Structures are given as structure tokens and as C-alpha cells.
XYZ file of C-alpha atoms in Angstrom:
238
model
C 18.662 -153.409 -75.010
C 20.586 -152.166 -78.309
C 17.779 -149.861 -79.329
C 18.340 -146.541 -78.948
C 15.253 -145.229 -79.956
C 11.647 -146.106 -77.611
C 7.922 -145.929 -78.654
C 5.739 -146.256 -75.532
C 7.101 -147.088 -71.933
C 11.227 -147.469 -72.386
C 11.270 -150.242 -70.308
C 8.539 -152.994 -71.382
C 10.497 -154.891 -73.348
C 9.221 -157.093 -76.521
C 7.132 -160.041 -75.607
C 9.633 -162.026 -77.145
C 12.433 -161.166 -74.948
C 10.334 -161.672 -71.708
C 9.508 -165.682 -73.493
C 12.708 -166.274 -74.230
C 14.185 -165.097 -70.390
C 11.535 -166.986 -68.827
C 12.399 -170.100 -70.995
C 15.763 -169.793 -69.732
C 14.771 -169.677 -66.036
C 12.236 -172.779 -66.703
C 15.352 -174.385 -68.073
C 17.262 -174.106 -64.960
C 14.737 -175.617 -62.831
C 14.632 -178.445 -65.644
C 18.368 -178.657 -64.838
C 18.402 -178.575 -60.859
C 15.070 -181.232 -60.561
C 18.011 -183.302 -61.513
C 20.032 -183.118 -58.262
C 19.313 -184.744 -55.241
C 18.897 -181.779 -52.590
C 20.194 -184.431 -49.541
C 23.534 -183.936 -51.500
C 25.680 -181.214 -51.458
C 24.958 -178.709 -55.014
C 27.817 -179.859 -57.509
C 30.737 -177.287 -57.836
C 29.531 -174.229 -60.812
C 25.966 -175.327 -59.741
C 25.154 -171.587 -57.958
C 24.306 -169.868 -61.134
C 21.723 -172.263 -62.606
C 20.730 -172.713 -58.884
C 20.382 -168.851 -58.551
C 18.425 -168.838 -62.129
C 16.086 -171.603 -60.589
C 15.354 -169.980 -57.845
C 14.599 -166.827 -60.447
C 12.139 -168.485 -62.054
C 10.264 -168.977 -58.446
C 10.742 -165.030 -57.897
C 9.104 -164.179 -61.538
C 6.568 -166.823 -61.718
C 4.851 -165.256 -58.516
C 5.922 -161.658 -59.340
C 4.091 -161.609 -62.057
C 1.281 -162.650 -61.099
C 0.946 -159.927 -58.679
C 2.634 -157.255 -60.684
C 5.199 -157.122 -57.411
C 7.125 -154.074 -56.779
C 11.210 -154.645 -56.762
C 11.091 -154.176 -53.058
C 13.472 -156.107 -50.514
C 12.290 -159.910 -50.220
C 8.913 -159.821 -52.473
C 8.586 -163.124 -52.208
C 5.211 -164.397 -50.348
C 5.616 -167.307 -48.478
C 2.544 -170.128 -49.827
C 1.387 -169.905 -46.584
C -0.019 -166.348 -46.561
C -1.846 -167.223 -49.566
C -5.654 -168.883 -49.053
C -5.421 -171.989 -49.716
C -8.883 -172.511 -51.539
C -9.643 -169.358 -52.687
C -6.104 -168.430 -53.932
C -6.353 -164.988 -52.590
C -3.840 -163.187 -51.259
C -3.676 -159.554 -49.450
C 0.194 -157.505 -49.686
C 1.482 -154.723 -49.238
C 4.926 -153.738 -51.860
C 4.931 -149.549 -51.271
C 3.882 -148.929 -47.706
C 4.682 -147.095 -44.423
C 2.878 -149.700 -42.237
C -0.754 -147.897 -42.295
C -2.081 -150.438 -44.980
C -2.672 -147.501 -47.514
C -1.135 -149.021 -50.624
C -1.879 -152.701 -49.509
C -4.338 -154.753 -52.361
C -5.640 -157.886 -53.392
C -3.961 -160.167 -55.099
C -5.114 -163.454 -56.584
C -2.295 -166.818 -57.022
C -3.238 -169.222 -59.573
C -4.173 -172.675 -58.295
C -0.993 -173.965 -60.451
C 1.308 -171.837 -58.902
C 0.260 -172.188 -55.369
C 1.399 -175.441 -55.785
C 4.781 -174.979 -57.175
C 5.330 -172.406 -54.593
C 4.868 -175.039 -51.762
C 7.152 -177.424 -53.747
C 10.001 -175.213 -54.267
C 9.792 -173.607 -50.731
C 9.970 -177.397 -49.406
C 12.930 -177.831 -52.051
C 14.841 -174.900 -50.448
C 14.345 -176.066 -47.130
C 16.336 -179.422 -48.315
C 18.926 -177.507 -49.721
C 19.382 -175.332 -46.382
C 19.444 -178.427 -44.835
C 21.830 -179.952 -46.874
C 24.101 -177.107 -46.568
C 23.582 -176.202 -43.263
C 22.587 -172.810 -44.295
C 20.102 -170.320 -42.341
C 16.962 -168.107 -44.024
C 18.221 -164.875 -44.334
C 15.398 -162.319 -42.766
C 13.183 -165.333 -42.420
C 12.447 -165.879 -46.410
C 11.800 -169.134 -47.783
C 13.298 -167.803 -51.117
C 17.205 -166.869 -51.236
C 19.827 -166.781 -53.689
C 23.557 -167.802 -52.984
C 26.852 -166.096 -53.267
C 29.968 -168.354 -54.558
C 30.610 -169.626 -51.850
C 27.451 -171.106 -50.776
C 26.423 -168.151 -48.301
C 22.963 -167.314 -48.640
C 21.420 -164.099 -49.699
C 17.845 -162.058 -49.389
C 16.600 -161.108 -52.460
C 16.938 -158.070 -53.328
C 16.212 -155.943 -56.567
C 19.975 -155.271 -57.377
C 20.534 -159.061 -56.745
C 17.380 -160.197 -59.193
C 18.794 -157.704 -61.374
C 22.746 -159.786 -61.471
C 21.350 -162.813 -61.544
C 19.287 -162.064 -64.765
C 21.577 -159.193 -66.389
C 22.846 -162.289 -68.832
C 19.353 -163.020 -70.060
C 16.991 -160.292 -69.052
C 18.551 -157.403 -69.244
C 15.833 -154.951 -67.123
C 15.061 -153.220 -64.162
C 13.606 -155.674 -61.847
C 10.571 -153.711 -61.782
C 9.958 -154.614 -65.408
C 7.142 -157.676 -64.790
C 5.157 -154.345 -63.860
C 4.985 -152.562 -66.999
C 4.542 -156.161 -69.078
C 2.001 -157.188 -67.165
C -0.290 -153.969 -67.249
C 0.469 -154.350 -71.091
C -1.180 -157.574 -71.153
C -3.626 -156.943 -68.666
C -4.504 -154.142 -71.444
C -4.603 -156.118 -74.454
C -6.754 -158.686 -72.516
C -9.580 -156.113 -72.317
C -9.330 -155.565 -68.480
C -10.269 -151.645 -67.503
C -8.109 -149.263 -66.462
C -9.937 -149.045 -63.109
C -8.845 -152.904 -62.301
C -5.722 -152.364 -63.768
C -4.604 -149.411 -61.235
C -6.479 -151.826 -58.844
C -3.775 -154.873 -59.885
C -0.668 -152.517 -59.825
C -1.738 -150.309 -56.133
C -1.998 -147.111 -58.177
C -4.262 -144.981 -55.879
C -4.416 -141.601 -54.107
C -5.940 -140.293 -50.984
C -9.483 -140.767 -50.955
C -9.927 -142.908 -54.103
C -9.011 -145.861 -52.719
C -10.574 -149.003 -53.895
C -11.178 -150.293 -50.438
C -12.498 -146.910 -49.082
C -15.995 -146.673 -46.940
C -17.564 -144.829 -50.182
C -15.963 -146.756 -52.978
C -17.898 -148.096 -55.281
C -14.734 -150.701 -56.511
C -15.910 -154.179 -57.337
C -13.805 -156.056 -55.333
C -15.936 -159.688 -56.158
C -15.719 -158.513 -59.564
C -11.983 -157.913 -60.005
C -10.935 -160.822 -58.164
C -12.980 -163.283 -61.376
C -11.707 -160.945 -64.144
C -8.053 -161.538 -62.389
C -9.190 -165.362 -62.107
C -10.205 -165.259 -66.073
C -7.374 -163.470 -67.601
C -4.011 -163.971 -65.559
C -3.857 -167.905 -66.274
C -3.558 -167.063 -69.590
C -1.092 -164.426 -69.859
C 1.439 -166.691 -67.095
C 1.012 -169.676 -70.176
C 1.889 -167.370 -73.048
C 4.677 -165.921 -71.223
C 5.909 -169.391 -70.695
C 5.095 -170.041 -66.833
C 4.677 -173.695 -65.887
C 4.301 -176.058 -63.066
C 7.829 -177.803 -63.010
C 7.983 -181.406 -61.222
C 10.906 -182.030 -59.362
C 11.664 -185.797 -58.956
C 9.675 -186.550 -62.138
C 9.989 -185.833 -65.777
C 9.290 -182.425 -65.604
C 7.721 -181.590 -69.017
């Protein structure tokens, strides 16, 4: 963030940067599969609660290459179960033009069902209620809850990731790029598309079958080297 001079796209930051943030996150969710969720949160607990949560947010966002869009989160329960697939929409006006494929690793399918039944404890807990019906919230100092939003992602990780909250876009096509995947799945993976070249379209010749195992070879990978992990809560956790 103290360069003042770019090569490239301004905003994908070194790879390092985005290891070191995510370490950071992974370290708060370390910290918080400590506390007993049937108690209240210890006072000075929001931020590495709010962090935690973070982690949830990036670990699935980039995955899908999510827009910063108003609640991005999607709830495990949308996602197939089996198959890991996953159909969303992040830049529409309700026709379904822009919505895509997505794919959720096994791994993370998991922790998505752990921490949503972890959040549900801590509402409990706290007597607090979902706001707009999200599993996935942040919380203000005084232990009101809050959707998440990209101006909230982006206060909650100013202090280690200094970036737009769109930023797990740009990375990921980046390492979708060095991991050999065309630029015709790549658009796919990011719902770059105009009128009448749609992917899904009655005359598209898009290999849906085929994207969906390249995403299945190559996004594993790239969530490991960026530092993503199933965290335990209850257990050690690494």
C-alpha cells in the first residue's frame, strides 16, 4: 500500500500480502475455537471475533471469485451437498443474466456448516437476531449485529489487508492464470459475459462438464497456497 508506482492491475496485491492477511484471519479463528460459545464473548473479544468471522467471508469468497456485494455469503445449504456445486448470482437485476456456476471445495463445505452452527451458538448466547436472514454477521462494540457489507469487510481488514473488498477477484484470476486455466473459463469463473455470448446460451458451445473438473483440479490448490484451512473448533485446531 506504500507503492506509488503499479505494473499490471493496481489492486492485486503481492501474493505475500494476501498469505500473510489470511494467516492473520486463520489466527483469529485459532483464538476464538478457544471460547465456549454457551458463554457470553469476553470483553475486547469483537475484533478477533469480527476477524474470525473474516476468515469465513474470504475462505468462500475466494473460491467463487465473489463480487463485494451486500451479504455474499452463501449459506452451506444452497450448496450440493455431493457434488459441491453451487449456482449465484453477485451482479444481477433478477433475470439470471450474470448468474454462474460455482464449485465449493469438499473441505470448505464443511467448515462452512461448522462455523454457521458456531454463529448460531453465539446468537444464542447473546440473544442476538440474523440481520437480513444471513448466517454470517459481524458485530459492532456493543454486541449489535451487523450484515456484511463491503465497507464493513473493508474496516474489519483495513489493519491487515489493506484493499478493496473486491480484491479476492483480481488474485484469484491471477492464479487461475498462472495455473494454466483459459481465458474462456476464467471469464466463465468471474461472470464476465455480454449479450449473446453467454456461456449458458441455447447456441453456446461452453463446456460446462469441463469447467466444473478444471475448477475441481486447480482451486484446491490455490485455497492451500494462499493459506486456507479447515479449522476445528473444540479440538486442537492445527
Amino acid at each position: 500500500p506504500s507503492v506509488n508506482g503499479y505494473v499490471g492491475c493496481r489492486f492485486c496485491p503481492e501474493l505475500r500480502l494476501v498469505q500473510d492477511a489470511i494467516g492473520l484471519a486463520r489466527k483469529a479463528v485459532r483464538e476464538t475455537a478457544r471460547l465456549d460459545p454457551g458463554h457470553k464473548l469476553p470483553e475486547g473479544a469483537i475484533p478477533t471475533f469480527n476477524r474470525a468471522v473474516l476468515y469465513l467471508i474470504w475462505y468462500q469468497g475466494f473460491a467463487l471469485a465473489a463480487r463485494a456485494i451486500h451479504n455474499p455469503y452463501i449459506p452451506s445449504a444452497k450448496v450440493s451437498q455431493y457434488k459441491g456445486v453451487v449456482s449465484f448470482a453477485d451482479k444481477d437485476d433478477g433475470s439470471g443474466h450474470k448468474a454462474r456456476l460455482g464449485w465449493i471445495p469438499k473441505d470448505l463445505h464443511i467448515y462452512m456448516v461448522q462455523e454457521e452452527a458456531w454463529l448460531r451458538q453465539v446468537e444464542r448466547t447473546h440473544r442476538l437476531k440474523e440481520p437480513d436472514g444471513s448466517p454470517v454477521f459481524f458485530l459492532t462494540d456493543n454486541f449489535r449485529p451487523v450484515s456484511v457489507r463491503p465497507g464493513i469487510i473493508e474496516e474489519v481488514s483495513r489493519d491487515i489487508y489493506p484493499f478493496p473488498a473486491n480484491t479476492q477477484r483480481k488474485v484469484m484470476r491471477f492464479m487461475l492464470h498462472n495455473a494454466g486455466v483459459s481465458p474462456e473459463m476464467i471469464e466463465m469463473y468471474l461472470g464476465h459475459w455480454h449479450e449473446r455470448r453467454e456461456p449458458w446460451g441455447r447456441w453456446s458451445s461452453f463446456d460446462n462438464q469441463g469447467y466444473l473438473a478444471k475448477l475441481r483440479n486447480v482451486i484446491p490448490g490455490i485455497l492451500k497456497e494462499l493459506g486456507f484451512k479447515h479449522i476445528r473448533r473444540g479440538n486442537r485446531p492445527e
